[in-house]
Coordinates of C-alpha atoms in Angstrom, one line a residue:
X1 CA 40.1 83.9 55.4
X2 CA 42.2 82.5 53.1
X3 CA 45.3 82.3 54.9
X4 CA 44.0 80.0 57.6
X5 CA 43.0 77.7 54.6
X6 CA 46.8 77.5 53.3
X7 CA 47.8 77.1 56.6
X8 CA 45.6 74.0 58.4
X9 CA 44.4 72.1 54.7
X10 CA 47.4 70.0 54.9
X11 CA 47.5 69.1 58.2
X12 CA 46.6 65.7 59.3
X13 CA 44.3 64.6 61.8
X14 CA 45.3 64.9 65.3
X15 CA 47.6 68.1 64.6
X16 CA 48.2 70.3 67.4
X17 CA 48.0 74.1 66.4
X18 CA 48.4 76.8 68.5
X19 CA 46.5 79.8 67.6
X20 CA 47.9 83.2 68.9
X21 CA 44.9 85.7 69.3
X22 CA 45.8 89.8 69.9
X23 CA 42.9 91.9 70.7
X24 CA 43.3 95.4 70.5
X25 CA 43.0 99.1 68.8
X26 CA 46.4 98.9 66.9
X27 CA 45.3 102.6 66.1
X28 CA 47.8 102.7 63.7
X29 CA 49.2 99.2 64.0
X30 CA 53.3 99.4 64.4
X31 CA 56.1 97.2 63.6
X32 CA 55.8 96.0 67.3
X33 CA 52.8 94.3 67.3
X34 CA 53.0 92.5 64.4
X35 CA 57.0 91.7 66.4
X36 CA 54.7 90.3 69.0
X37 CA 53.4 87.6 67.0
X38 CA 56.8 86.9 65.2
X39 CA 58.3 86.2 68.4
X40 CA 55.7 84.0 70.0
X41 CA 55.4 82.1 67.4
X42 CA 58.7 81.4 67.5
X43 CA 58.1 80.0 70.9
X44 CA 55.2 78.5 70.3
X45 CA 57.3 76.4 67.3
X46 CA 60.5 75.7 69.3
X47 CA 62.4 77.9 67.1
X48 CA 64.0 80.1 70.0
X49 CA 67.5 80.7 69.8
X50 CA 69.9 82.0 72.3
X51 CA 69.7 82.5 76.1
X52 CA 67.2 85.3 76.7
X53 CA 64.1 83.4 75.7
X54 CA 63.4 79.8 76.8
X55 CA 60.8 77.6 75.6
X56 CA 58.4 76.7 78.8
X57 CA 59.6 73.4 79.9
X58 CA 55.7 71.7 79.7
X59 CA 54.0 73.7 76.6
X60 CA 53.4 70.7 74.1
X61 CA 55.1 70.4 70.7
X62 CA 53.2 72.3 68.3
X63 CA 52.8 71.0 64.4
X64 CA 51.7 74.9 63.3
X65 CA 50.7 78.1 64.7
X66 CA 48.2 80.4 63.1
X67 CA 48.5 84.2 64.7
X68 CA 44.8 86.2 64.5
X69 CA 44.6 90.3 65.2
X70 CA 40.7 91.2 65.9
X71 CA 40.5 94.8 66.1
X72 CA 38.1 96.8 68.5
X73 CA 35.4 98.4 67.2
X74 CA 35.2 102.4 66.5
X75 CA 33.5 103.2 70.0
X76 CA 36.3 101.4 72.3
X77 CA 38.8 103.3 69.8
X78 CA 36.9 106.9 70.4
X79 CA 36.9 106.2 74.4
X80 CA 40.4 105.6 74.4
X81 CA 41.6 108.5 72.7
X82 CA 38.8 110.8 74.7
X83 CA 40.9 109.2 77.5
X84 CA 44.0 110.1 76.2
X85 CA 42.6 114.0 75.4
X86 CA 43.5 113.4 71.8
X87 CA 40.3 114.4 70.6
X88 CA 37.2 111.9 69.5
X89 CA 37.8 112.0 65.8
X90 CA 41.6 112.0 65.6
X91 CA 41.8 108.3 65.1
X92 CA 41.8 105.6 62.4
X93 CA 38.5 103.9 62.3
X94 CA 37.6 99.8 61.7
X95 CA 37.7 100.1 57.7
X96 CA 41.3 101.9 57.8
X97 CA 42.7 99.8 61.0
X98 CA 41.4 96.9 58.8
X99 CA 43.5 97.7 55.7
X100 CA 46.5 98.8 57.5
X101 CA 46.3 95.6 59.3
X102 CA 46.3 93.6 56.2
X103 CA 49.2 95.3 54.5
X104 CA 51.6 94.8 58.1
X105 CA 50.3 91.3 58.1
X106 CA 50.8 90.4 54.2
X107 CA 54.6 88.9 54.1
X108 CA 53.0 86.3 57.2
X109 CA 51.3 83.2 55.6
X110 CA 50.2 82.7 58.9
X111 CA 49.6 85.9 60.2
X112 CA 45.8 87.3 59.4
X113 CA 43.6 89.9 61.3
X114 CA 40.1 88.5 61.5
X115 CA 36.7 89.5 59.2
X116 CA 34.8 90.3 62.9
X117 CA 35.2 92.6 65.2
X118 CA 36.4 91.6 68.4
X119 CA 33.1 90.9 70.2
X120 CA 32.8 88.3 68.0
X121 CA 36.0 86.5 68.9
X122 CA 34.0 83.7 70.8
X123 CA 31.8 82.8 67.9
X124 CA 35.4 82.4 65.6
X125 CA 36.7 80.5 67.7
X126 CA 34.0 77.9 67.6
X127 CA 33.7 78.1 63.6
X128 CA 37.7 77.3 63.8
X129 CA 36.8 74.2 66.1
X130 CA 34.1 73.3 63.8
X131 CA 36.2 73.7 60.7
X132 CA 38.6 71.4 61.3
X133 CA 37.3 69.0 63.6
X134 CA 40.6 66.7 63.6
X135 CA 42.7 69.5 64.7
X136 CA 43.8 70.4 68.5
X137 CA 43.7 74.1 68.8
X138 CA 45.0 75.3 71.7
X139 CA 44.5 79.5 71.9
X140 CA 46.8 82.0 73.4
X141 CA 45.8 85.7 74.5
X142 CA 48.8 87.9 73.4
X143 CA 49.3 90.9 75.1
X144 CA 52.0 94.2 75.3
X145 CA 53.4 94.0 79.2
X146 CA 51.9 97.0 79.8
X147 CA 48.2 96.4 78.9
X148 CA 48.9 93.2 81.2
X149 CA 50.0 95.3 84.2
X150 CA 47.7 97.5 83.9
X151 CA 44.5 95.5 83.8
X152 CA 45.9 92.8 85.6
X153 CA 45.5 90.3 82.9
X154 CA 47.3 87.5 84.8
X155 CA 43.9 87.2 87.0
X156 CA 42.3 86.0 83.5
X157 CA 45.1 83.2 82.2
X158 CA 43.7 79.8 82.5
X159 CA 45.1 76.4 81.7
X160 CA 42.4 76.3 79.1
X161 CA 43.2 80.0 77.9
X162 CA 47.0 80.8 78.7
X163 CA 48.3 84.5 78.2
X164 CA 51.5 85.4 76.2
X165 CA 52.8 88.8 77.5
X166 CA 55.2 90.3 75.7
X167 CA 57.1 93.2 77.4
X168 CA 59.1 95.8 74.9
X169 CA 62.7 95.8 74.0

């Protein structure tokens, strides 16, 4: 990806990064994800203005922040729509999701959606680490506020792995 290369090359060593990672369908992606990742960011950076949205009080100073979109593979897609009774083949699959991705995502220099699928999101991660060995990453799990509800996603937020829910306007 060349867009995390622009983005962590110039850093020096012992930059803190945070790294906001969205997995989902985005069957089509919409203007409110990729809003998602503007707005955390934003937090992430200290760039949040006005009163509705605070900066957490103890989330460390960040130097850059690098926003990731792995897409779920064509099965979890299919299931999902089965569930929704829309019908197995009305919906976009990888390749498509993929390129629709990469056009919502191309103004962003720090915006990407990643070459893997999400069961490979581990295995990233580590090749990130590896990468830039100098770096502190620190990953976030971005999800909508109803995905969160839902699955009860707070259950899986650690200190290692904090979640970013997002709720809609």
């Amino acid at each position: 990806m060349g867009k995390e290369q622009q983005l962590l090359g110039h850093l020096c060593a012992g930059a803190n990064v945070a790294v906001i990672v969205m997995v989902g369908s985005v069957c089509p992606i919409t203007l409110g994800h990729i809003h998602c990742f503007v707005e955390a960011r934003k937090i992430m950076l200290g760039q949040v203005l006005g009163l509705e949205v605070q900066r957490p009080a103890r989330l460390k100073q960040f130097d850059a922040c690098l926003g990731l979109l792995f897409l779920n593979g064509d099965g979890h897609v299919r299931y999902k729509m089965l569930g929704k009774k829309l019908g197995e083949d009305l919906f976009l699959d990888l390749s498509e999701r993929r390129q629709l991705a990469g056009i919502a995502m191309a103004e962003y220099d720090w915006l990407d959606h990643a070459p893997v699928s999400c069961d490979r999101s581990d295995a990233w991660w580590q090749g990130l680490q590896e990468r830039w060995p100098n770096v502190h990453f620190t990953r976030f799990d971005l999800n909508g506020a109803d995905d969160v509800i839902l699955n009860e996603k707070w259950n899986w937020a650690t200190y290692d792995r904090p979640l970013i829910t997002m709720k809609r306007p």
